[in-house]
XYZ file of C-alpha atoms in Angstrom:
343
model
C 262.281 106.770 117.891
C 259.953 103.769 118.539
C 261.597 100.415 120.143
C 261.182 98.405 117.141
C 263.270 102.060 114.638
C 265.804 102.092 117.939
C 266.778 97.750 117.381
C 266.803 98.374 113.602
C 268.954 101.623 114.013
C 271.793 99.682 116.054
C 271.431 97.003 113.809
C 272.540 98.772 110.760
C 275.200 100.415 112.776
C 276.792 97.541 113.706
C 277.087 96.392 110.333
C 278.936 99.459 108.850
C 276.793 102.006 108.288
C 277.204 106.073 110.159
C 274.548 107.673 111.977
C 273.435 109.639 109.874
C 273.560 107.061 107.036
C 271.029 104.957 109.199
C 269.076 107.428 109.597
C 268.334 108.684 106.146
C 267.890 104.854 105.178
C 265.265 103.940 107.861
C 263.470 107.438 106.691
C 263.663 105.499 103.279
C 262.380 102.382 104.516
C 258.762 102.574 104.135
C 259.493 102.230 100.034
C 258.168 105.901 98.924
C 260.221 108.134 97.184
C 260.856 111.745 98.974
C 263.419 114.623 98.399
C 266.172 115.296 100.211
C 264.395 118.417 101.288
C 261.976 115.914 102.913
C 264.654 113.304 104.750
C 266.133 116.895 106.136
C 262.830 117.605 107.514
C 262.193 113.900 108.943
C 265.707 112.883 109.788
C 267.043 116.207 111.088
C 270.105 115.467 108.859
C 272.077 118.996 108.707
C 270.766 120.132 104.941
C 274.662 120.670 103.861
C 275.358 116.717 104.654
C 272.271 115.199 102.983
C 273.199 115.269 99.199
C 276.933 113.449 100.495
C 274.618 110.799 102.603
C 272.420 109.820 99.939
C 275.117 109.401 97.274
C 277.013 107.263 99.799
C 274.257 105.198 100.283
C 273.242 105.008 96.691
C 277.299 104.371 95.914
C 275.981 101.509 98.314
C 273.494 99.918 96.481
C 270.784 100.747 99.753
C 268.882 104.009 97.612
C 268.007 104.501 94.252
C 268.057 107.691 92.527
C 265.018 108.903 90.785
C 266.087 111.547 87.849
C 263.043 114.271 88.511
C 263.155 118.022 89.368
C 263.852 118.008 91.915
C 265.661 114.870 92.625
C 263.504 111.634 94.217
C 264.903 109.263 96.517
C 263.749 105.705 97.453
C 264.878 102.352 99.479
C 265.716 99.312 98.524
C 263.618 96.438 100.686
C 264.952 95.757 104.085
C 266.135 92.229 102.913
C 267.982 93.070 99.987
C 269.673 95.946 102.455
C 270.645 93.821 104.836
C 272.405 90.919 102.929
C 274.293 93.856 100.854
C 275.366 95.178 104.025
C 276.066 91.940 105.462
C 278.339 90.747 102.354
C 279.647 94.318 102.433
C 280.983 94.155 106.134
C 282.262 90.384 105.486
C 284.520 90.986 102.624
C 286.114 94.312 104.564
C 286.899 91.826 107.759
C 288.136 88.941 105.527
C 290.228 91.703 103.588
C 292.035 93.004 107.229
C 291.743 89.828 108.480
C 293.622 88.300 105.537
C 296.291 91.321 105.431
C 296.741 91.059 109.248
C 297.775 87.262 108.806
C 299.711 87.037 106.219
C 301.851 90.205 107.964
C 301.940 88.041 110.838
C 302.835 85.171 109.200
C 305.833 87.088 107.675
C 306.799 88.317 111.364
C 306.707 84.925 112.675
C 309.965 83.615 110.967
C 311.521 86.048 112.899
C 313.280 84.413 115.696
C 314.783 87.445 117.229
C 314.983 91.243 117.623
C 316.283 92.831 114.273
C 316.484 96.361 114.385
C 316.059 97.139 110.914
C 312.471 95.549 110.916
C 311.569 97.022 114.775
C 309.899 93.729 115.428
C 310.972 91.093 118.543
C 309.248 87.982 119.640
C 308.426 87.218 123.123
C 308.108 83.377 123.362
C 306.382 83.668 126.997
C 303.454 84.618 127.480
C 303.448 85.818 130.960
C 306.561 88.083 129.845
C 304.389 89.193 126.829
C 301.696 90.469 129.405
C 303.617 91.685 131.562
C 305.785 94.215 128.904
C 302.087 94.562 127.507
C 301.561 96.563 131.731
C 304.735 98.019 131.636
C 303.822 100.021 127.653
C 300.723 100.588 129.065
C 301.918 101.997 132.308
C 304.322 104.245 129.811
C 301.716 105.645 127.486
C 301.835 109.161 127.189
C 298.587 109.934 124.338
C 296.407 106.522 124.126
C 296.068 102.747 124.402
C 293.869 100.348 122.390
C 293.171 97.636 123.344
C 291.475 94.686 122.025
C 291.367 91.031 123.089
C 289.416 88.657 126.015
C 288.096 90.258 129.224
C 290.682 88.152 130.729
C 293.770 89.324 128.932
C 292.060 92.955 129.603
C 292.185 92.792 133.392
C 295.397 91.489 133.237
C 297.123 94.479 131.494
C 294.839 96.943 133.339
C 295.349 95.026 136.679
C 293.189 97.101 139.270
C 292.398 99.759 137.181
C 294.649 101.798 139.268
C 297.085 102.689 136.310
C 293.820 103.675 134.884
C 292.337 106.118 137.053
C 295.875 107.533 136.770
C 296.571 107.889 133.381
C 294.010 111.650 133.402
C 293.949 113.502 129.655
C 295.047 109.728 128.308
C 292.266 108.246 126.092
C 291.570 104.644 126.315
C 289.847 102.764 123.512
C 288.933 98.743 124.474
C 287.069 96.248 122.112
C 286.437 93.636 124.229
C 285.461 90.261 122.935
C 282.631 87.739 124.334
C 281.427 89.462 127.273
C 281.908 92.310 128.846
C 284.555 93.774 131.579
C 284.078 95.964 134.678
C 283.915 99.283 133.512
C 285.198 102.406 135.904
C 282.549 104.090 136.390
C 283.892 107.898 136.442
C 286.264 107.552 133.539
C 285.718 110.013 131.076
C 288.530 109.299 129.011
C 288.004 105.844 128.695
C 285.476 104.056 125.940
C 284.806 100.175 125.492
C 282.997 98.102 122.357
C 282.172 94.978 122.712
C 282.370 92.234 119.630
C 281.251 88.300 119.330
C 283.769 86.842 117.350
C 287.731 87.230 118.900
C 290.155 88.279 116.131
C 294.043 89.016 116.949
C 294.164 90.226 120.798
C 296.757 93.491 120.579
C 297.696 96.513 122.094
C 298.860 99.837 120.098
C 300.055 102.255 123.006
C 300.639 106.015 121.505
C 301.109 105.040 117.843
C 304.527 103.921 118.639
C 304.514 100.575 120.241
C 302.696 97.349 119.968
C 302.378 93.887 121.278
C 300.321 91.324 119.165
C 299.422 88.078 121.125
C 299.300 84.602 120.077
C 299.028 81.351 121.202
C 302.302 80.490 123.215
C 303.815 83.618 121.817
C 303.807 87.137 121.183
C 305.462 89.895 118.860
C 306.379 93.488 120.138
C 306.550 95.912 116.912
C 307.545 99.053 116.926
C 308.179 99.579 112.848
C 306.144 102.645 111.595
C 304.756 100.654 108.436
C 303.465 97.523 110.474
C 302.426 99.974 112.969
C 299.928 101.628 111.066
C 299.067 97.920 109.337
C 297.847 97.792 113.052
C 296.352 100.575 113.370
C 294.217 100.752 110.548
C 293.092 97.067 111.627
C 292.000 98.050 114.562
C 289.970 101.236 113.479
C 288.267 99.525 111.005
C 287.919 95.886 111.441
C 287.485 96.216 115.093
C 286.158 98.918 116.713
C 283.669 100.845 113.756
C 281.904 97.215 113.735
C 281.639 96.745 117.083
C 278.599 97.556 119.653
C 279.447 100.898 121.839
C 279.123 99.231 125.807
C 280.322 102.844 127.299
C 281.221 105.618 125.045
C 283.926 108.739 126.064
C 281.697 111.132 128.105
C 282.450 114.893 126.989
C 282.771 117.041 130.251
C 283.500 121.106 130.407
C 286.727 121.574 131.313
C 288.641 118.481 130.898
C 291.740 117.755 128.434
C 291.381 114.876 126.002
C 295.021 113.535 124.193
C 295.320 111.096 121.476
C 298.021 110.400 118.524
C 294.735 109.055 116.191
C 292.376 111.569 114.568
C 289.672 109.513 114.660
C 289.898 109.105 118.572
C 290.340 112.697 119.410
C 286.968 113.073 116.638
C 284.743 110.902 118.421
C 285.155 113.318 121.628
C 284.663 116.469 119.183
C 281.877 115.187 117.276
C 279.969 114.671 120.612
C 281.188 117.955 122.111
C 279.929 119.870 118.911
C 276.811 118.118 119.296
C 276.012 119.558 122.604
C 277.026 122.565 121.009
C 280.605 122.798 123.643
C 283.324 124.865 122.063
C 286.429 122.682 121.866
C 290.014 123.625 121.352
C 292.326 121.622 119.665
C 296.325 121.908 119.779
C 297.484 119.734 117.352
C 301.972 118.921 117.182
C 302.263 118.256 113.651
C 304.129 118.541 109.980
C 302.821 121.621 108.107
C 303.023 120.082 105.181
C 303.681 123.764 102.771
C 306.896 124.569 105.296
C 307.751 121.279 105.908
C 308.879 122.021 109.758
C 307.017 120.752 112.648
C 304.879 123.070 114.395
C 302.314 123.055 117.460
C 299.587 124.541 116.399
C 296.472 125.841 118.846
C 292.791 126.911 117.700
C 289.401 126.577 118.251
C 287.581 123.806 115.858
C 285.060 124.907 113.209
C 283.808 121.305 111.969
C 284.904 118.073 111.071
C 285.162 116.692 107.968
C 284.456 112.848 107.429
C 284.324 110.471 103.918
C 281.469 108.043 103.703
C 283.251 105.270 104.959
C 285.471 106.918 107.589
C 288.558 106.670 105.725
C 289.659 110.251 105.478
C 288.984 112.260 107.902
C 289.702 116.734 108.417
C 289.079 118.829 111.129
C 288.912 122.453 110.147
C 289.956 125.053 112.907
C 290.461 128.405 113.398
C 293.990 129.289 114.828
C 294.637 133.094 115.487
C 292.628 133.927 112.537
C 293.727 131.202 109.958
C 291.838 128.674 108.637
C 293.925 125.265 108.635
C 292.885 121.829 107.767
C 294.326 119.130 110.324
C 294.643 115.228 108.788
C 296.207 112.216 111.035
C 299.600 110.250 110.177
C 299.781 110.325 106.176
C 297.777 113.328 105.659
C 298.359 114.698 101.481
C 295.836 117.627 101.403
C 295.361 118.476 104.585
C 297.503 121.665 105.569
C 298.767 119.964 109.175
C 299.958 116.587 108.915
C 299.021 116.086 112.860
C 300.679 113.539 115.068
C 299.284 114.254 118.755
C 296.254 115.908 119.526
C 295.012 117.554 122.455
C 291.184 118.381 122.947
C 290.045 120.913 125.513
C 286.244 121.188 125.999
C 285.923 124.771 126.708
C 283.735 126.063 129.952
């Protein structure tokens, strides 16, 4: 890939669009119409993904659909891509940005710890970073993390807690410029953005503290939780640019409570073509008991946009689907995740 493909590549990543998405668009770019048997051949697309990746990107507005035998595909101009993307990544922020405040405006009248909600305000902010150290020094799964390099350092301190926290995955958007990154840290991934949003930490899916001006709030209800959660996987780090990504070693154990952390790690471990195992604690959602469930993973299944994601594994000779927190279809309604990367 030329200098020139490489800049245009991370530029439509950064403004929403997957890999593989990119690629079959920039293979598009030139104006001329070509098969999907073609973009296979040029993009290196896997053949069962490409008729999925073109409708996205028609669903889009980037392709247009030509009704021959077989089917012809061709791209819109670069401008017209661009602004659609543009407008397209815009409304999504506003639309978390919007839900985010107007939950935290809610919060705010709170002027103390009420059970029933799970919410408490902190009015100091020195006491607000240092509970944010003390949940981060607890985690058991994952932390993420998003906020100034300064606020950053602070909860991290030394990076001694970090070097310590081993199987733990670490997810960090950081915002204006970039932080000293560890540099043998395998479980530990940072993004960088331009424009701050709501500085937070989520530590394990079960605990959060969102910062403010002379304030913050420490939630730990299940429904703002995942408010949070959500926010952060989508309006922070999918749209922001990958500084140092998780590196997949043999041999090492990866933990998470989010399905799309623990699939980052597997979609780069299948990629090298690494065997991974995957013991998943979870509801199965036909028995309705909890179970821990242990397998080797098949694939992973992904929506256009991210939004639902599957991994399929094979457990002692059955073939279960695996969702995160809210799964319907899925046959494991998983909660924490463990990845092994298999010598």
């Amino acid at each position: 890939m030329s200098e020139k493909m490489e800049i245009a590549y991370r530029a439509l990543l950064e403004l929403g669009l997957k890999p593989y998405q990119a690629k079959v668009y920039l293979a598009l770019i030139d104006g001329k119409e070509k098969t999907a048997s073609e973009l296979v051949s040029i993009t290196n697309v896997p053949q069962p993904r490409i008729y999925d990746i073109l409708e996205s990107l028609a669903n889009l507005g980037l392709v247009e659909i030509i009704l021959t035998k077989p089917r012809r595909y061709r791209g819109i101009p670069p401008e017209e891509a661009l602004d659609k993307l543009v407008d397209y990544a815009n409304r999504k922020i506003m639309q978390s940005h919007e839900l985010a405040i107007e939950a935290l405006k809610d919060i705010r009248r709170i002027r103390e710890e009420s059970p029933l909600l799970g919410v408490k305000v902190i009015k100091n902010i020195s006491d607000a970073i240092n509970r944010a150290r003390k949940i981060f020094q607890s985690s058991l799964y994952e932390v993420l993390i998003a906020g100034p390099p300064e606020l950053i350092q602070q909860v991290f301190g030394n990076f001694d807690e970090l070097y310590a926290k081993k199987e733990k995955m670490i997810a960090v958007v950081a915002y204006e410029e970039e932080i000293p990154i560890p540099k043998d840290y395998p479980w530990l991934a940072i993004r960088k953005r331009t424009v701050g949003v709501v500085p937070l930490i989520v530590v394990d899916s079960a605990r959060s503290l969102v910062f403010r001006e002379n304030y913050a709030l420490e939630i730990t209800d299940a429904g703002l939780l995942r408010l949070l959660l959500d926010f952060y996987y989508h309006s922070l780090w999918r749209v922001s640019t990958p500084i140092k990504n998780f590196e997949t070693r043999k041999g090492l154990t990866y933990s998470s409570t989010s399905l799309w952390l623990i699939k980052e790690l597997i979609d780069d471990s299948l990629k090298k073509g690494y065997k991974v195992n995957l013991e998943v604690e979870g509801m199965d959602k036909r028995e309705k008991k909890t179970k821990r469930i242990i397998g080797e993973i098949i694939e992973v299944r992904e929506n256009s946009h991210g939004v639902t994601i599957s991994v399929i594994m094979n457990a002692d000779g059955r073939i279960l689907s695996i969702g995160g927190l809210g799964a319907i279809f899925e046959d494991i309604e998983g909660k924490i995740f463990k990845a092994f990367i298999k010598e």
